[in-house]
């Protein structure tokens, strides 16, 4: 009975945060922890390691943005999409996937959505399909990014648990499985659209209605962006930092063994390297540090940090308080059917709104239960199921930016264009994870 009451507190806190929107999900998570503490539950460990990594990475990205680096990357994306508009359904997710891989956050998709929408309109393509696949790709790429908090935490947990899987092994499975899943999803969804005859924008009644009303903006064509002198340099510096993180993580790996007793652990190395990269960008590109605080990536990143802090803390508090009961009830089932872990992670991610928060809350319990390392690595992409409820910022932004009416949220809430491609993407990624993992791990 008490477990049920406490679980209702968790759900109520998440529901309240979702209703308030944005950073409030983190606020409500803290409120939920407080209520659980009043009910006699000892608060779990705060996810300060995860939050610290997010903050340091966002600091470097924000510095790069102010230096003009994001404009340069968007300009490259603009050129690539306009050069190959027939392949928009494939190129859009490739671009958002790569940007997330590099940046460690899916919020970089905000900058490319207007370009995707414009190119779709110019070529009589319904924007809903490339936008939905691109948004899903930006979310699942978090589980393959070398500097994402989810990957760093999960790989560290696997190493500490002596599972035989390290940082490099995790990425070796996650990168090909998630990327190929994105491409397979794009092909499947495009085939479905062709069968239904729903690829052309001018056949959409809602678009024709809005066009007659004059509420659809005409395509403006390619815009020449004025890049600052330090734009390209800031991207180069950030990429050097990314390579430095991967190189250090490789040489301190137990399997490589170049450095057996490193002075800094991987978490500390990522944080220090990213803050150093931010410093170098500020100095070399002559960035005004006060502008960094107002950068869109900084605001969204710090909001994400608060969300992870509150929600992950809430999830960890509840799971840790009832870990024995959870283990007793689910250990045998998950040991025999490891794929069910992906289902559990999928539903948890839909509520916790964060790959890092979901990993922090549930992966340690999965390890304690005895789920095989292969099963956990294969199921890892399921923590990206932030598309189940159409309330995540990138989903809402895609709906808002598409003035043609093709990207809409239905009255049934779950009736939105992100759900099917998202579920297909995760299902394929998990399947490929088992395939690649059985060979690599």
Short mmCIF file of C-alpha atoms in Angstrom, two decimals:
data_model
loop_
_atom_site.label_atom_id
_atom_site.label_comp_id
_atom_site.label_asym_id
_atom_site.label_seq_id
_atom_site.Cartn_x
_atom_site.Cartn_y
_atom_site.Cartn_z
CA UNK A 1 0.00 0.00 0.00
CA UNK A 2 2.80 2.39 0.94
CA UNK A 3 4.65 1.63 -2.30
CA UNK A 4 1.52 2.52 -4.26
CA UNK A 5 1.13 5.82 -2.40
CA UNK A 6 4.76 6.74 -3.01
CA UNK A 7 4.50 5.81 -6.68
CA UNK A 8 1.46 8.06 -6.99
CA UNK A 9 3.55 10.88 -5.49
CA UNK A 10 6.18 10.30 -8.21
CA UNK A 11 3.56 10.30 -10.97
CA UNK A 12 1.85 13.38 -9.53
CA UNK A 13 5.13 15.29 -9.41
CA UNK A 14 5.95 14.36 -13.01
CA UNK A 15 2.42 15.23 -14.17
CA UNK A 16 2.58 18.60 -12.42
CA UNK A 17 5.95 19.36 -13.97
CA UNK A 18 4.73 18.36 -17.42
CA UNK A 19 1.66 20.58 -17.07
CA UNK A 20 3.76 23.57 -16.00
CA UNK A 21 6.24 22.87 -18.79
CA UNK A 22 9.92 23.49 -19.37
CA UNK A 23 12.21 23.76 -16.38
CA UNK A 24 9.26 23.12 -14.05
CA UNK A 25 9.69 19.36 -14.48
CA UNK A 26 12.89 19.75 -12.47
CA UNK A 27 11.19 21.92 -9.86
CA UNK A 28 8.40 19.38 -9.46
CA UNK A 29 10.97 16.59 -9.13
CA UNK A 30 12.44 18.35 -6.12
CA UNK A 31 8.96 18.77 -4.68
CA UNK A 32 8.36 15.06 -5.16
CA UNK A 33 11.55 14.21 -3.25
CA UNK A 34 10.41 16.45 -0.41
CA UNK A 35 7.01 14.75 -0.21
CA UNK A 36 8.62 11.29 -0.28
CA UNK A 37 10.95 12.36 2.53
CA UNK A 38 7.92 13.45 4.57
CA UNK A 39 6.52 9.95 4.00
CA UNK A 40 9.65 8.46 5.51
CA UNK A 41 11.66 7.69 2.35
CA UNK A 42 15.37 8.46 2.54
CA UNK A 43 16.33 10.64 -0.46
CA UNK A 44 18.61 8.92 -2.96
CA UNK A 45 21.94 10.25 -4.18
CA UNK A 46 21.67 13.48 -6.14
CA UNK A 47 22.85 13.13 -9.78
CA UNK A 48 25.52 15.81 -9.43
CA UNK A 49 27.96 13.88 -11.63
CA UNK A 50 25.50 13.84 -14.51
CA UNK A 51 24.51 17.48 -14.02
CA UNK A 52 28.15 18.58 -13.88
CA UNK A 53 28.89 16.95 -17.22
CA UNK A 54 25.83 18.53 -18.84
CA UNK A 55 26.77 21.98 -17.53
CA UNK A 56 30.39 21.80 -18.69
CA UNK A 57 29.47 20.56 -22.17
CA UNK A 58 26.78 23.22 -22.52
CA UNK A 59 29.28 25.90 -21.48
CA UNK A 60 31.56 24.92 -24.37
CA UNK A 61 28.66 24.71 -26.84
CA UNK A 62 27.31 28.12 -25.77
CA UNK A 63 30.76 29.67 -26.19
CA UNK A 64 30.94 28.13 -29.68
CA UNK A 65 27.48 29.47 -30.51
CA UNK A 66 28.32 33.02 -29.47
CA UNK A 67 31.52 32.79 -31.52
CA UNK A 68 29.37 31.96 -34.55
CA UNK A 69 30.08 28.24 -34.66
CA UNK A 70 26.44 27.15 -34.63
CA UNK A 71 25.65 29.52 -37.50
CA UNK A 72 28.48 27.92 -39.46
CA UNK A 73 27.17 24.42 -38.79
CA UNK A 74 23.62 25.42 -39.73
CA UNK A 75 24.95 27.00 -42.92
CA UNK A 76 26.66 23.71 -43.80
CA UNK A 77 23.41 21.85 -43.09
CA UNK A 78 21.49 24.35 -45.22
CA UNK A 79 23.80 23.80 -48.18
CA UNK A 80 23.63 20.01 -47.87
CA UNK A 81 19.82 19.90 -47.66
CA UNK A 82 19.23 22.30 -50.55
CA UNK A 83 21.74 20.47 -52.73
CA UNK A 84 19.92 17.15 -52.26
CA UNK A 85 16.22 17.94 -51.55
CA UNK A 86 15.05 14.56 -52.91
CA UNK A 87 16.87 12.86 -50.04
CA UNK A 88 15.51 15.19 -47.35
CA UNK A 89 14.00 12.33 -45.31
CA UNK A 90 17.46 10.80 -44.98
CA UNK A 91 19.65 13.90 -44.79
CA UNK A 92 17.56 15.66 -42.10
CA UNK A 93 18.06 12.88 -39.50
CA UNK A 94 21.71 12.48 -40.53
CA UNK A 95 22.35 16.14 -39.77
CA UNK A 96 20.52 16.21 -36.43
CA UNK A 97 22.12 12.90 -35.46
CA UNK A 98 25.64 14.14 -36.19
CA UNK A 99 25.08 17.46 -34.44
CA UNK A 100 23.83 15.66 -31.33
CA UNK A 101 26.75 13.21 -31.45
CA UNK A 102 29.15 16.13 -31.52
CA UNK A 103 27.38 18.34 -28.99
CA UNK A 104 26.04 15.76 -26.53
CA UNK A 105 22.61 17.41 -26.49
CA UNK A 106 19.57 17.06 -28.73
CA UNK A 107 18.74 20.75 -28.37
CA UNK A 108 21.00 21.50 -31.34
CA UNK A 109 18.06 20.31 -33.48
CA UNK A 110 16.32 23.65 -32.81
CA UNK A 111 18.71 25.42 -35.17
CA UNK A 112 18.12 23.08 -38.11
CA UNK A 113 14.31 22.77 -37.93
CA UNK A 114 13.60 26.02 -39.83
CA UNK A 115 15.92 24.89 -42.63
CA UNK A 116 14.27 21.45 -42.84
CA UNK A 117 10.81 23.07 -42.99
CA UNK A 118 11.86 25.55 -45.69
CA UNK A 119 13.47 22.92 -47.92
CA UNK A 120 10.40 20.68 -47.57
CA UNK A 121 8.04 23.49 -48.57
CA UNK A 122 10.20 24.48 -51.54
CA UNK A 123 10.12 20.91 -52.87
CA UNK A 124 6.44 20.09 -52.21
CA UNK A 125 7.29 17.66 -49.39
CA UNK A 126 5.20 17.43 -46.25
CA UNK A 127 7.51 18.76 -43.50
CA UNK A 128 6.03 16.39 -40.90
CA UNK A 129 8.02 13.38 -42.08
CA UNK A 130 11.57 14.83 -42.22
CA UNK A 131 10.91 16.85 -39.05
CA UNK A 132 9.63 13.87 -37.07
CA UNK A 133 12.49 11.58 -38.11
CA UNK A 134 15.04 14.34 -37.48
CA UNK A 135 13.70 15.02 -33.98
CA UNK A 136 13.73 11.32 -33.10
CA UNK A 137 17.28 11.01 -34.48
CA UNK A 138 18.43 13.92 -32.31
CA UNK A 139 17.09 12.11 -29.25
CA UNK A 140 18.44 8.63 -29.92
CA UNK A 141 21.87 10.04 -30.85
CA UNK A 142 22.33 10.97 -27.18
CA UNK A 143 22.95 7.28 -26.48
CA UNK A 144 25.84 7.33 -28.98
CA UNK A 145 27.45 10.67 -28.13
CA UNK A 146 30.94 10.43 -26.58
CA UNK A 147 30.25 13.42 -24.32
CA UNK A 148 26.60 12.93 -23.38
CA UNK A 149 25.90 12.53 -19.67
CA UNK A 150 23.88 9.36 -20.31
CA UNK A 151 26.76 7.60 -22.10
CA UNK A 152 29.37 8.72 -19.58
CA UNK A 153 27.28 7.59 -16.61
CA UNK A 154 26.22 4.26 -18.14
CA UNK A 155 29.71 3.33 -19.33
CA UNK A 156 31.18 4.23 -15.94
CA UNK A 157 28.57 2.08 -14.21
CA UNK A 158 29.37 -0.86 -16.49
CA UNK A 159 33.09 -0.52 -15.81
CA UNK A 160 32.62 -0.29 -12.04
CA UNK A 161 30.38 -3.35 -12.15
CA UNK A 162 33.15 -5.40 -13.79
CA UNK A 163 30.88 -6.34 -16.66
CA UNK A 164 33.66 -6.42 -19.23
CA UNK A 165 32.07 -3.54 -21.14
CA UNK A 166 33.86 -0.19 -21.18
CA UNK A 167 33.33 3.26 -22.70
CA UNK A 168 34.81 2.30 -26.07
CA UNK A 169 32.85 -0.95 -26.22
CA UNK A 170 29.58 0.85 -25.49
CA UNK A 171 30.17 3.41 -28.24
CA UNK A 172 31.29 0.70 -30.66
CA UNK A 173 27.83 -0.86 -30.32
CA UNK A 174 25.73 2.27 -29.84
CA UNK A 175 26.98 4.34 -32.78
CA UNK A 176 26.36 1.87 -35.63
CA UNK A 177 23.15 0.47 -34.15
CA UNK A 178 21.49 3.85 -33.58
CA UNK A 179 22.67 5.40 -36.85
CA UNK A 180 21.57 2.46 -38.98
CA UNK A 181 18.27 2.43 -37.07
CA UNK A 182 17.69 6.06 -38.02
CA UNK A 183 18.35 5.32 -41.70
CA UNK A 184 16.15 2.21 -41.63
CA UNK A 185 13.36 4.20 -39.98
CA UNK A 186 13.60 6.90 -42.63
CA UNK A 187 13.31 4.25 -45.37
CA UNK A 188 10.37 2.51 -43.70
CA UNK A 189 8.41 5.72 -43.06
CA UNK A 190 9.06 6.96 -46.60
CA UNK A 191 7.79 3.67 -48.01
CA UNK A 192 4.64 3.92 -45.86
CA UNK A 193 4.03 7.50 -47.04
CA UNK A 194 4.37 6.45 -50.68
CA UNK A 195 1.89 3.61 -50.18
CA UNK A 196 -0.58 6.00 -48.60
CA UNK A 197 0.08 8.73 -51.15
CA UNK A 198 0.90 11.25 -48.43
CA UNK A 199 4.30 12.51 -49.54
CA UNK A 200 3.22 15.60 -51.50
CA UNK A 201 2.47 18.76 -49.57
CA UNK A 202 -0.06 20.14 -52.07
CA UNK A 203 -2.37 17.13 -51.47
CA UNK A 204 -2.78 18.00 -47.79
CA UNK A 205 -6.21 19.62 -47.16
CA UNK A 206 -5.00 21.50 -44.09
CA UNK A 207 -2.19 23.04 -46.11
CA UNK A 208 -4.59 24.12 -48.86
CA UNK A 209 -6.86 25.65 -46.24
CA UNK A 210 -4.02 27.59 -44.62
CA UNK A 211 -2.70 28.62 -48.01
CA UNK A 212 -6.09 30.08 -48.92
CA UNK A 213 -6.19 31.92 -45.59
CA UNK A 214 -2.73 33.32 -46.21
CA UNK A 215 -1.34 31.86 -42.99
CA UNK A 216 1.49 29.93 -44.65
CA UNK A 217 4.70 31.85 -45.13
CA UNK A 218 6.15 31.61 -48.63
CA UNK A 219 9.55 29.91 -48.90
CA UNK A 220 12.28 32.52 -48.76
CA UNK A 221 15.03 30.47 -50.37
CA UNK A 222 18.57 30.19 -49.13
CA UNK A 223 19.70 33.05 -46.90
CA UNK A 224 23.31 34.10 -46.94
CA UNK A 225 24.54 34.08 -43.36
CA UNK A 226 27.15 36.55 -42.24
CA UNK A 227 29.62 34.42 -40.34
CA UNK A 228 31.82 36.00 -37.70
CA UNK A 229 35.61 35.73 -38.10
CA UNK A 230 35.82 33.17 -35.29
CA UNK A 231 32.97 30.91 -36.48
CA UNK A 232 35.03 28.22 -38.18
CA UNK A 233 37.77 28.42 -35.57
CA UNK A 234 35.31 27.85 -32.72
CA UNK A 235 33.99 24.68 -34.40
CA UNK A 236 37.55 23.44 -34.93
CA UNK A 237 38.43 24.06 -31.28
CA UNK A 238 35.29 22.28 -30.09
CA UNK A 239 36.02 19.29 -32.35
CA UNK A 240 39.56 19.12 -30.97
CA UNK A 241 38.05 18.97 -27.49
CA UNK A 242 35.74 16.16 -28.56
CA UNK A 243 38.68 14.17 -29.95
CA UNK A 244 40.65 14.87 -26.76
CA UNK A 245 37.83 13.42 -24.63
CA UNK A 246 37.62 10.26 -26.73
CA UNK A 247 41.39 9.86 -26.83
CA UNK A 248 41.75 10.20 -23.07
CA UNK A 249 38.87 7.82 -22.44
CA UNK A 250 40.53 5.30 -24.75
CA UNK A 251 44.01 5.41 -23.25
CA UNK A 252 42.72 5.01 -19.68
CA UNK A 253 40.47 2.09 -20.68
CA UNK A 254 41.29 -1.22 -19.01
CA UNK A 255 41.22 -2.94 -22.38
CA UNK A 256 43.77 -0.56 -23.91
CA UNK A 257 45.80 -0.20 -20.73
CA UNK A 258 48.10 2.64 -21.80
CA UNK A 259 47.55 4.42 -18.48
CA UNK A 260 46.78 2.02 -15.64
CA UNK A 261 46.39 4.58 -12.84
CA UNK A 262 45.15 7.83 -14.40
CA UNK A 263 45.39 11.04 -12.41
CA UNK A 264 41.86 12.00 -13.50
CA UNK A 265 38.84 9.80 -14.04
CA UNK A 266 36.81 10.10 -17.22
CA UNK A 267 34.11 12.31 -15.66
CA UNK A 268 36.65 14.79 -14.33
CA UNK A 269 38.51 14.74 -17.64
CA UNK A 270 35.36 15.53 -19.66
CA UNK A 271 34.41 18.38 -17.34
CA UNK A 272 37.90 19.90 -17.30
CA UNK A 273 38.39 19.51 -21.07
CA UNK A 274 35.03 21.07 -21.91
CA UNK A 275 35.59 24.02 -19.58
CA UNK A 276 39.06 24.42 -21.06
CA UNK A 277 37.60 24.38 -24.58
CA UNK A 278 35.14 27.09 -23.55
CA UNK A 279 38.06 29.17 -22.23
CA UNK A 280 40.10 28.73 -25.42
CA UNK A 281 37.11 29.70 -27.60
CA UNK A 282 36.50 32.82 -25.52
CA UNK A 283 40.17 33.85 -25.80
CA UNK A 284 40.87 32.90 -29.42
CA UNK A 285 37.53 34.02 -30.87
CA UNK A 286 37.23 37.13 -28.68
CA UNK A 287 33.86 36.18 -27.22
CA UNK A 288 32.08 38.49 -24.81
CA UNK A 289 31.40 36.20 -21.83
CA UNK A 290 28.25 38.08 -20.87
CA UNK A 291 26.73 37.06 -24.22
CA UNK A 292 27.19 33.39 -23.33
CA UNK A 293 24.64 33.69 -20.54
CA UNK A 294 22.03 34.81 -23.04
CA UNK A 295 22.79 32.18 -25.68
CA UNK A 296 19.87 29.88 -26.53
CA UNK A 297 21.98 26.76 -26.05
CA UNK A 298 23.09 27.95 -22.62
CA UNK A 299 19.52 28.63 -21.51
CA UNK A 300 18.17 25.30 -22.78
CA UNK A 301 21.20 23.44 -21.38
CA UNK A 302 20.91 24.92 -17.92
CA UNK A 303 17.19 24.23 -17.97
CA UNK A 304 17.99 20.62 -18.86
CA UNK A 305 20.42 20.47 -15.94
CA UNK A 306 17.72 21.50 -13.46
CA UNK A 307 15.29 19.03 -15.03
CA UNK A 308 17.77 16.18 -14.70
CA UNK A 309 18.63 17.20 -11.15
CA UNK A 310 15.02 17.11 -10.00
CA UNK A 311 13.65 14.22 -12.05
CA UNK A 312 16.66 11.90 -11.74
CA UNK A 313 16.81 12.54 -7.99
CA UNK A 314 13.10 11.75 -7.71
CA UNK A 315 13.42 8.54 -9.74
CA UNK A 316 16.51 7.38 -7.88
CA UNK A 317 14.87 8.07 -4.53
CA UNK A 318 11.85 5.92 -5.33
CA UNK A 319 13.77 3.08 -7.01
CA UNK A 320 16.42 2.85 -4.28
CA UNK A 321 13.77 2.82 -1.56
CA UNK A 322 12.12 -0.24 -3.12
CA UNK A 323 15.06 -1.84 -4.90
CA UNK A 324 14.73 -5.15 -3.07
CA UNK A 325 11.03 -5.43 -3.92
CA UNK A 326 11.72 -4.53 -7.53
CA UNK A 327 14.53 -7.07 -7.73
CA UNK A 328 12.38 -9.81 -6.22
CA UNK A 329 9.50 -9.14 -8.57
CA UNK A 330 11.44 -8.71 -11.79
CA UNK A 331 14.84 -10.40 -11.54
CA UNK A 332 13.83 -13.77 -13.01
CA UNK A 333 11.72 -12.21 -15.77
CA UNK A 334 14.43 -9.77 -16.89
CA UNK A 335 17.19 -12.36 -16.71
CA UNK A 336 15.29 -14.68 -19.03
CA UNK A 337 13.86 -11.92 -21.26
CA UNK A 338 16.44 -9.14 -21.32
CA UNK A 339 14.60 -7.37 -24.15
CA UNK A 340 11.91 -6.45 -21.61
CA UNK A 341 14.42 -4.03 -20.07
CA UNK A 342 14.02 -1.93 -23.22
CA UNK A 343 10.26 -1.80 -22.62
CA UNK A 344 10.79 -0.71 -19.00
CA UNK A 345 13.29 1.97 -20.05
CA UNK A 346 10.95 3.19 -22.79
CA UNK A 347 8.06 3.86 -20.43
CA UNK A 348 10.37 5.34 -17.78
CA UNK A 349 11.94 7.73 -20.30
CA UNK A 350 8.48 8.88 -21.38
CA UNK A 351 7.89 10.02 -17.79
CA UNK A 352 11.37 11.20 -16.78
CA UNK A 353 12.00 13.31 -19.91
CA UNK A 354 15.74 12.65 -19.93
CA UNK A 355 18.09 9.94 -21.17
CA UNK A 356 20.51 10.69 -18.34
CA UNK A 357 17.79 10.71 -15.68
CA UNK A 358 16.37 7.39 -16.91
CA UNK A 359 19.81 5.78 -17.00
CA UNK A 360 20.66 7.10 -13.54
CA UNK A 361 17.39 5.88 -12.03
CA UNK A 362 17.08 2.39 -13.54
CA UNK A 363 20.35 1.06 -14.97
CA UNK A 364 22.00 0.41 -11.57
CA UNK A 365 19.00 -1.68 -10.54
CA UNK A 366 19.14 -3.60 -13.83
CA UNK A 367 22.79 -4.38 -13.11
CA UNK A 368 21.99 -5.45 -9.55
CA UNK A 369 19.20 -7.72 -10.76
CA UNK A 370 21.67 -9.53 -12.97
CA UNK A 371 20.62 -8.43 -16.45
CA UNK A 372 23.41 -9.38 -18.83
CA UNK A 373 25.78 -6.63 -20.06
CA UNK A 374 24.70 -7.38 -23.63
CA UNK A 375 21.05 -6.97 -22.66
CA UNK A 376 21.69 -3.62 -20.97
CA UNK A 377 23.80 -2.24 -23.84
CA UNK A 378 21.26 -3.38 -26.44
CA UNK A 379 18.36 -1.85 -24.45
CA UNK A 380 20.20 1.44 -23.86
CA UNK A 381 18.67 3.31 -26.88
CA UNK A 382 15.24 2.91 -25.24
CA UNK A 383 16.15 5.66 -22.74
CA UNK A 384 15.59 8.04 -25.68
CA UNK A 385 11.82 7.56 -25.75
CA UNK A 386 11.13 11.22 -24.97
CA UNK A 387 8.66 11.36 -27.85
CA UNK A 388 5.87 9.29 -26.27
CA UNK A 389 4.16 12.34 -24.80
CA UNK A 390 4.20 15.32 -27.21
CA UNK A 391 5.47 17.73 -24.57
CA UNK A 392 9.25 17.62 -25.08
CA UNK A 393 10.68 20.99 -26.26
CA UNK A 394 12.04 19.77 -29.61
CA UNK A 395 8.71 18.13 -30.47
CA UNK A 396 6.76 21.26 -29.63
CA UNK A 397 9.23 23.38 -31.60
CA UNK A 398 8.80 21.19 -34.68
CA UNK A 399 5.01 21.56 -34.47
CA UNK A 400 5.32 25.31 -34.03
CA UNK A 401 7.77 25.83 -36.91
CA UNK A 402 5.71 23.89 -39.45
CA UNK A 403 3.10 26.42 -40.57
CA UNK A 404 1.76 24.05 -43.26
CA UNK A 405 -0.21 22.07 -40.67
CA UNK A 406 1.36 18.72 -41.56
CA UNK A 407 3.05 18.38 -38.15
CA UNK A 408 0.15 18.36 -35.73
CA UNK A 409 -0.74 16.86 -32.35
CA UNK A 410 -4.10 15.12 -32.45
CA UNK A 411 -6.87 15.35 -29.89
CA UNK A 412 -6.01 11.89 -28.59
CA UNK A 413 -2.63 13.24 -27.33
CA UNK A 414 -0.72 10.19 -28.58
CA UNK A 415 -1.89 10.89 -32.11
CA UNK A 416 1.19 12.75 -33.31
CA UNK A 417 3.77 12.18 -36.11
CA UNK A 418 6.70 11.41 -33.78
CA UNK A 419 5.30 8.30 -32.08
CA UNK A 420 5.50 5.68 -34.84
CA UNK A 421 8.95 6.63 -36.22
CA UNK A 422 10.23 6.87 -32.66
CA UNK A 423 9.04 3.41 -31.68
CA UNK A 424 10.28 1.92 -34.95
CA UNK A 425 13.66 3.58 -34.48
CA UNK A 426 14.13 2.26 -30.96
CA UNK A 427 12.94 -1.25 -31.87
CA UNK A 428 15.46 -1.46 -34.72
CA UNK A 429 18.25 0.06 -32.61
CA UNK A 430 17.67 -2.47 -29.82
CA UNK A 431 17.67 -5.34 -32.32
CA UNK A 432 20.88 -4.10 -33.95
CA UNK A 433 22.34 -3.60 -30.48
CA UNK A 434 21.95 -7.31 -29.79
CA UNK A 435 23.47 -8.11 -33.20
CA UNK A 436 26.52 -5.83 -32.92
CA UNK A 437 26.91 -6.45 -29.20
CA UNK A 438 27.13 -10.20 -29.63
CA UNK A 439 30.09 -9.66 -31.96
CA UNK A 440 31.85 -6.69 -30.33
CA UNK A 441 31.37 -7.20 -26.58
#
